[in-house]
């Protein structure tokens, strides 16, 4: 942007500060939001579910070589893909640090963001930080209470309909409550079990990490769904009876395929499995993600069977299938975590993962897309170890309101420079 001033001279904006490595320690606090993980979970599972079936249609179209199915399914899959990418975008905080300097300025250009004005001359620095907000859950009593209410209401509606002598009132009541009972019935048990496991293990985990584990569990349901739908039926002999074929598919084929897919998803998180307890939590979360997307379908089908079937399916899935998925994958994760801890492979895996992430950012931004959210499509080049080092500090705490303060002040020490101005934008 260029413009002419009153003096007739051509003016251009001052250059923005380049991204540099932060040299001071900060504690970034955030407002506690125990239910936010639930809202994020729900915002992810619905596009993932639609994408699951659109991918199945694409595979069927490829197998039958039906271009119409392939094109339609591909077009249908675009909106959920874009929505899922938007929701799961790794949160990065951009920090602008203004420090008093007699040779500095009082007005600082920040590109597309509003300019920063300070009451005294300052020099501006710009940093990137990964979101280290800790994972937090509501008390498990709340989710379990909602789960119990869903089962009780479904049972009560069933008795009401059976004793209503054809009255429309209970049917209308079920019609109004069906969708809320379905949504709470398939999701609240997942939150309850996740809260129980996290509180029992008492492991400090970043929310963005936990969300990645849950999403990996949902993604692992894709190949399992494809194999169970298309491959397993072809492996069952034709001379078997319907009962034998169903038993083989449900009791043998599906469990083996599902556990293999979930265990494969575990391999992505080598760097997070630092010991048996951490490995168990990673596996438990992946199992819950798988159970969440599977539960959505089972309880949706139960809706058409009436309130009695809805209540029974919600109860059985909530106390049986969901913890089973989580426990089996948790045991596998615990074994992997113990092995990695003994062989010290987690450090090597973490370095490889960080290097891969940086290469991906550079590749994507080389075509002009701002992938890392720093306001510039120039790749991740100022300091290759910036995100890795900041990520390992874990300097995030929860207090009553959003603010940013130096760590030495948070610990009750004398501030090194009490006149620093800190501004962060998410």
Short mmCIF file of N, CA and C in Angstrom, two decimals, residues 345-426:
data_model
loop_
_atom_site.label_atom_id
_atom_site.label_comp_id
_atom_site.label_asym_id
_atom_site.label_seq_id
_atom_site.Cartn_x
_atom_site.Cartn_y
_atom_site.Cartn_z
N UNK A 345 13.29 -44.56 22.42
CA UNK A 345 12.98 -44.22 21.03
C UNK A 345 12.12 -42.98 20.90
N UNK A 346 11.53 -42.52 22.03
CA UNK A 346 10.61 -41.39 21.93
C UNK A 346 11.32 -40.11 21.52
N UNK A 347 12.58 -39.92 21.97
CA UNK A 347 13.32 -38.71 21.60
C UNK A 347 13.60 -38.67 20.10
N UNK A 348 14.03 -39.83 19.57
CA UNK A 348 14.30 -39.90 18.14
C UNK A 348 13.03 -39.66 17.34
N UNK A 349 11.93 -40.26 17.79
CA UNK A 349 10.65 -40.08 17.08
C UNK A 349 10.20 -38.63 17.14
N UNK A 350 10.42 -37.96 18.28
CA UNK A 350 10.01 -36.56 18.42
C UNK A 350 10.80 -35.67 17.46
N UNK A 351 12.11 -35.92 17.35
CA UNK A 351 12.93 -35.13 16.44
C UNK A 351 12.51 -35.34 14.98
N UNK A 352 12.22 -36.59 14.63
CA UNK A 352 11.78 -36.87 13.27
C UNK A 352 10.43 -36.22 12.98
N UNK A 353 9.53 -36.26 13.97
CA UNK A 353 8.21 -35.67 13.78
C UNK A 353 8.31 -34.16 13.61
N UNK A 354 9.15 -33.51 14.43
CA UNK A 354 9.32 -32.07 14.32
C UNK A 354 9.89 -31.69 12.96
N UNK A 355 10.90 -32.45 12.51
CA UNK A 355 11.50 -32.18 11.20
C UNK A 355 10.48 -32.35 10.08
N UNK A 356 9.64 -33.38 10.18
CA UNK A 356 8.61 -33.61 9.16
C UNK A 356 7.59 -32.48 9.14
N UNK A 357 7.17 -32.02 10.34
CA UNK A 357 6.21 -30.93 10.41
C UNK A 357 6.75 -29.66 9.76
N UNK A 358 8.01 -29.36 10.00
CA UNK A 358 8.62 -28.16 9.42
C UNK A 358 8.68 -28.28 7.90
N UNK A 359 9.02 -29.48 7.40
CA UNK A 359 9.08 -29.68 5.95
C UNK A 359 7.70 -29.51 5.31
N UNK A 360 6.66 -29.99 6.00
CA UNK A 360 5.30 -29.85 5.48
C UNK A 360 4.91 -28.37 5.41
N UNK A 361 5.23 -27.61 6.48
CA UNK A 361 4.94 -26.18 6.49
C UNK A 361 5.65 -25.48 5.33
N UNK A 362 6.93 -25.81 5.12
CA UNK A 362 7.68 -25.18 4.04
C UNK A 362 7.08 -25.51 2.67
N UNK A 363 6.68 -26.77 2.48
CA UNK A 363 6.11 -27.18 1.19
C UNK A 363 4.80 -26.46 0.91
N UNK A 364 3.91 -26.43 1.92
CA UNK A 364 2.60 -25.81 1.73
C UNK A 364 2.73 -24.32 1.49
N UNK A 365 3.61 -23.66 2.27
CA UNK A 365 3.74 -22.21 2.13
C UNK A 365 4.51 -21.82 0.87
N UNK A 366 5.21 -22.78 0.25
CA UNK A 366 5.92 -22.47 -0.99
C UNK A 366 4.96 -22.19 -2.15
N UNK A 367 3.69 -22.63 -2.00
CA UNK A 367 2.68 -22.36 -3.04
C UNK A 367 1.81 -21.16 -2.68
N UNK A 368 2.18 -20.44 -1.60
CA UNK A 368 1.48 -19.21 -1.26
C UNK A 368 0.40 -19.33 -0.21
N UNK A 369 0.31 -20.47 0.50
CA UNK A 369 -0.71 -20.65 1.53
C UNK A 369 -0.08 -20.45 2.91
N UNK A 370 -0.75 -19.66 3.75
CA UNK A 370 -0.28 -19.43 5.12
C UNK A 370 -0.74 -20.60 5.99
N UNK A 371 0.10 -21.62 6.10
CA UNK A 371 -0.29 -22.86 6.79
C UNK A 371 -0.09 -22.76 8.30
N UNK A 372 0.95 -22.06 8.76
CA UNK A 372 1.25 -22.02 10.19
C UNK A 372 0.61 -20.83 10.89
N UNK A 373 -0.17 -20.01 10.19
CA UNK A 373 -0.92 -18.94 10.83
C UNK A 373 -0.09 -17.78 11.32
N UNK A 374 1.11 -17.56 10.73
CA UNK A 374 1.95 -16.45 11.20
C UNK A 374 1.75 -15.18 10.39
N UNK A 375 0.78 -15.19 9.46
CA UNK A 375 0.50 -14.00 8.68
C UNK A 375 1.36 -13.84 7.44
N UNK A 376 2.25 -14.80 7.19
CA UNK A 376 3.12 -14.74 6.01
C UNK A 376 3.31 -16.14 5.45
N UNK A 377 3.30 -16.25 4.13
CA UNK A 377 3.49 -17.55 3.48
C UNK A 377 4.94 -17.68 3.04
N UNK A 378 5.86 -17.69 4.01
CA UNK A 378 7.29 -17.70 3.72
C UNK A 378 7.97 -18.94 4.27
N UNK A 379 7.19 -19.93 4.70
CA UNK A 379 7.80 -21.13 5.27
C UNK A 379 8.24 -20.90 6.70
N UNK A 380 8.68 -21.96 7.34
CA UNK A 380 9.12 -21.86 8.73
C UNK A 380 10.63 -21.78 8.74
N UNK A 381 11.17 -20.57 8.52
CA UNK A 381 12.61 -20.45 8.33
C UNK A 381 13.36 -19.64 9.38
N UNK A 382 12.73 -18.76 10.20
CA UNK A 382 13.54 -17.98 11.13
C UNK A 382 14.32 -18.83 12.12
N UNK A 383 13.66 -19.83 12.73
CA UNK A 383 14.34 -20.67 13.71
C UNK A 383 13.67 -22.03 13.70
N UNK A 384 14.34 -23.03 13.21
CA UNK A 384 13.72 -24.34 13.03
C UNK A 384 13.38 -25.01 14.34
N UNK A 385 14.00 -24.61 15.43
CA UNK A 385 13.73 -25.25 16.71
C UNK A 385 12.76 -24.47 17.58
N UNK A 386 12.19 -23.37 17.02
CA UNK A 386 11.36 -22.49 17.83
C UNK A 386 10.16 -23.21 18.42
N UNK A 387 9.32 -23.81 17.58
CA UNK A 387 8.11 -24.46 18.08
C UNK A 387 8.46 -25.64 18.96
N UNK A 388 9.50 -26.38 18.62
CA UNK A 388 9.86 -27.56 19.41
C UNK A 388 10.29 -27.15 20.81
N UNK A 389 11.14 -26.11 20.91
CA UNK A 389 11.62 -25.69 22.22
C UNK A 389 10.50 -25.12 23.07
N UNK A 390 9.65 -24.27 22.47
CA UNK A 390 8.56 -23.69 23.23
C UNK A 390 7.55 -24.74 23.66
N UNK A 391 7.36 -25.74 22.81
CA UNK A 391 6.40 -26.80 23.12
C UNK A 391 6.85 -27.58 24.34
N UNK A 392 8.17 -27.75 24.51
CA UNK A 392 8.67 -28.57 25.62
C UNK A 392 8.63 -27.84 26.95
N UNK A 393 8.42 -26.50 26.93
CA UNK A 393 8.42 -25.77 28.19
C UNK A 393 7.16 -26.00 28.99
N UNK A 394 6.03 -26.07 28.31
CA UNK A 394 4.77 -26.33 29.01
C UNK A 394 4.38 -25.26 30.00
N UNK A 395 4.69 -23.99 29.71
CA UNK A 395 4.47 -22.91 30.67
C UNK A 395 3.07 -22.35 30.56
N UNK A 396 2.05 -23.20 30.73
CA UNK A 396 0.67 -22.75 30.64
C UNK A 396 -0.04 -23.07 31.94
N UNK A 397 -0.75 -22.07 32.48
CA UNK A 397 -1.52 -22.28 33.69
C UNK A 397 -2.92 -21.74 33.47
N UNK A 398 -3.85 -22.15 34.31
CA UNK A 398 -5.23 -21.69 34.21
C UNK A 398 -5.53 -20.81 35.42
N UNK A 399 -6.00 -19.58 35.17
CA UNK A 399 -6.49 -18.72 36.24
C UNK A 399 -7.83 -18.17 35.79
N UNK A 400 -8.33 -17.19 36.49
CA UNK A 400 -9.71 -16.77 36.25
C UNK A 400 -9.96 -16.00 34.98
N UNK A 401 -8.97 -15.37 34.37
CA UNK A 401 -9.24 -14.55 33.20
C UNK A 401 -8.06 -14.65 32.25
N UNK A 402 -8.24 -14.12 31.04
CA UNK A 402 -7.19 -14.18 30.04
C UNK A 402 -6.22 -13.03 30.24
N UNK A 403 -4.96 -13.35 30.32
CA UNK A 403 -3.94 -12.32 30.47
C UNK A 403 -2.61 -12.92 30.10
N UNK A 404 -1.55 -12.12 30.14
CA UNK A 404 -0.22 -12.61 29.88
C UNK A 404 0.74 -11.89 30.82
N UNK A 405 1.51 -12.65 31.58
CA UNK A 405 2.41 -12.06 32.56
C UNK A 405 3.74 -12.78 32.50
N UNK A 406 4.86 -12.09 32.84
CA UNK A 406 6.14 -12.77 32.89
C UNK A 406 6.14 -13.85 33.96
N UNK A 407 6.91 -14.91 33.72
CA UNK A 407 6.93 -16.01 34.68
C UNK A 407 7.47 -15.56 36.04
N UNK A 408 8.48 -14.65 36.05
CA UNK A 408 9.03 -14.25 37.33
C UNK A 408 8.01 -13.51 38.18
N UNK A 409 7.07 -12.77 37.54
CA UNK A 409 6.02 -12.11 38.30
C UNK A 409 5.04 -13.14 38.84
N UNK A 410 4.72 -14.14 38.01
CA UNK A 410 3.79 -15.19 38.45
C UNK A 410 4.34 -15.94 39.65
N UNK A 411 5.68 -16.04 39.74
CA UNK A 411 6.30 -16.75 40.86
C UNK A 411 6.62 -15.82 42.02
N UNK A 412 6.21 -14.56 41.95
CA UNK A 412 6.41 -13.63 43.05
C UNK A 412 7.77 -12.98 43.07
N UNK A 413 8.51 -13.01 41.95
CA UNK A 413 9.83 -12.40 41.93
C UNK A 413 9.76 -10.99 41.37
N UNK A 414 10.84 -10.25 41.55
CA UNK A 414 10.90 -8.89 41.04
C UNK A 414 10.99 -8.93 39.51
N UNK A 415 10.13 -8.21 38.80
CA UNK A 415 10.19 -8.23 37.34
C UNK A 415 11.48 -7.61 36.82
N UNK A 416 12.03 -8.22 35.78
CA UNK A 416 13.26 -7.69 35.19
C UNK A 416 13.00 -6.35 34.53
N UNK A 417 11.90 -6.23 33.81
CA UNK A 417 11.55 -4.99 33.13
C UNK A 417 10.06 -4.76 33.29
N UNK A 418 9.64 -3.94 34.26
CA UNK A 418 8.21 -3.78 34.54
C UNK A 418 7.47 -2.99 33.47
N UNK A 419 8.17 -2.47 32.45
CA UNK A 419 7.50 -1.63 31.47
C UNK A 419 7.29 -2.34 30.13
N UNK A 420 7.43 -3.67 30.12
CA UNK A 420 7.18 -4.40 28.87
C UNK A 420 5.69 -4.46 28.58
N UNK A 421 5.35 -4.37 27.31
CA UNK A 421 3.95 -4.49 26.89
C UNK A 421 3.84 -5.78 26.08
N UNK A 422 2.93 -6.65 26.49
CA UNK A 422 2.76 -7.93 25.82
C UNK A 422 1.37 -8.00 25.21
N UNK A 423 1.31 -8.38 23.98
CA UNK A 423 0.03 -8.53 23.29
C UNK A 423 0.07 -9.85 22.55
N UNK A 424 -0.94 -10.69 22.75
CA UNK A 424 -0.97 -11.93 21.98
C UNK A 424 -2.29 -12.07 21.27
N UNK A 425 -2.21 -12.63 20.09
CA UNK A 425 -3.38 -12.84 19.24
C UNK A 425 -3.43 -14.30 18.85
N UNK A 426 -4.61 -14.90 18.96
CA UNK A 426 -4.73 -16.32 18.64
C UNK A 426 -5.20 -16.50 17.21
#
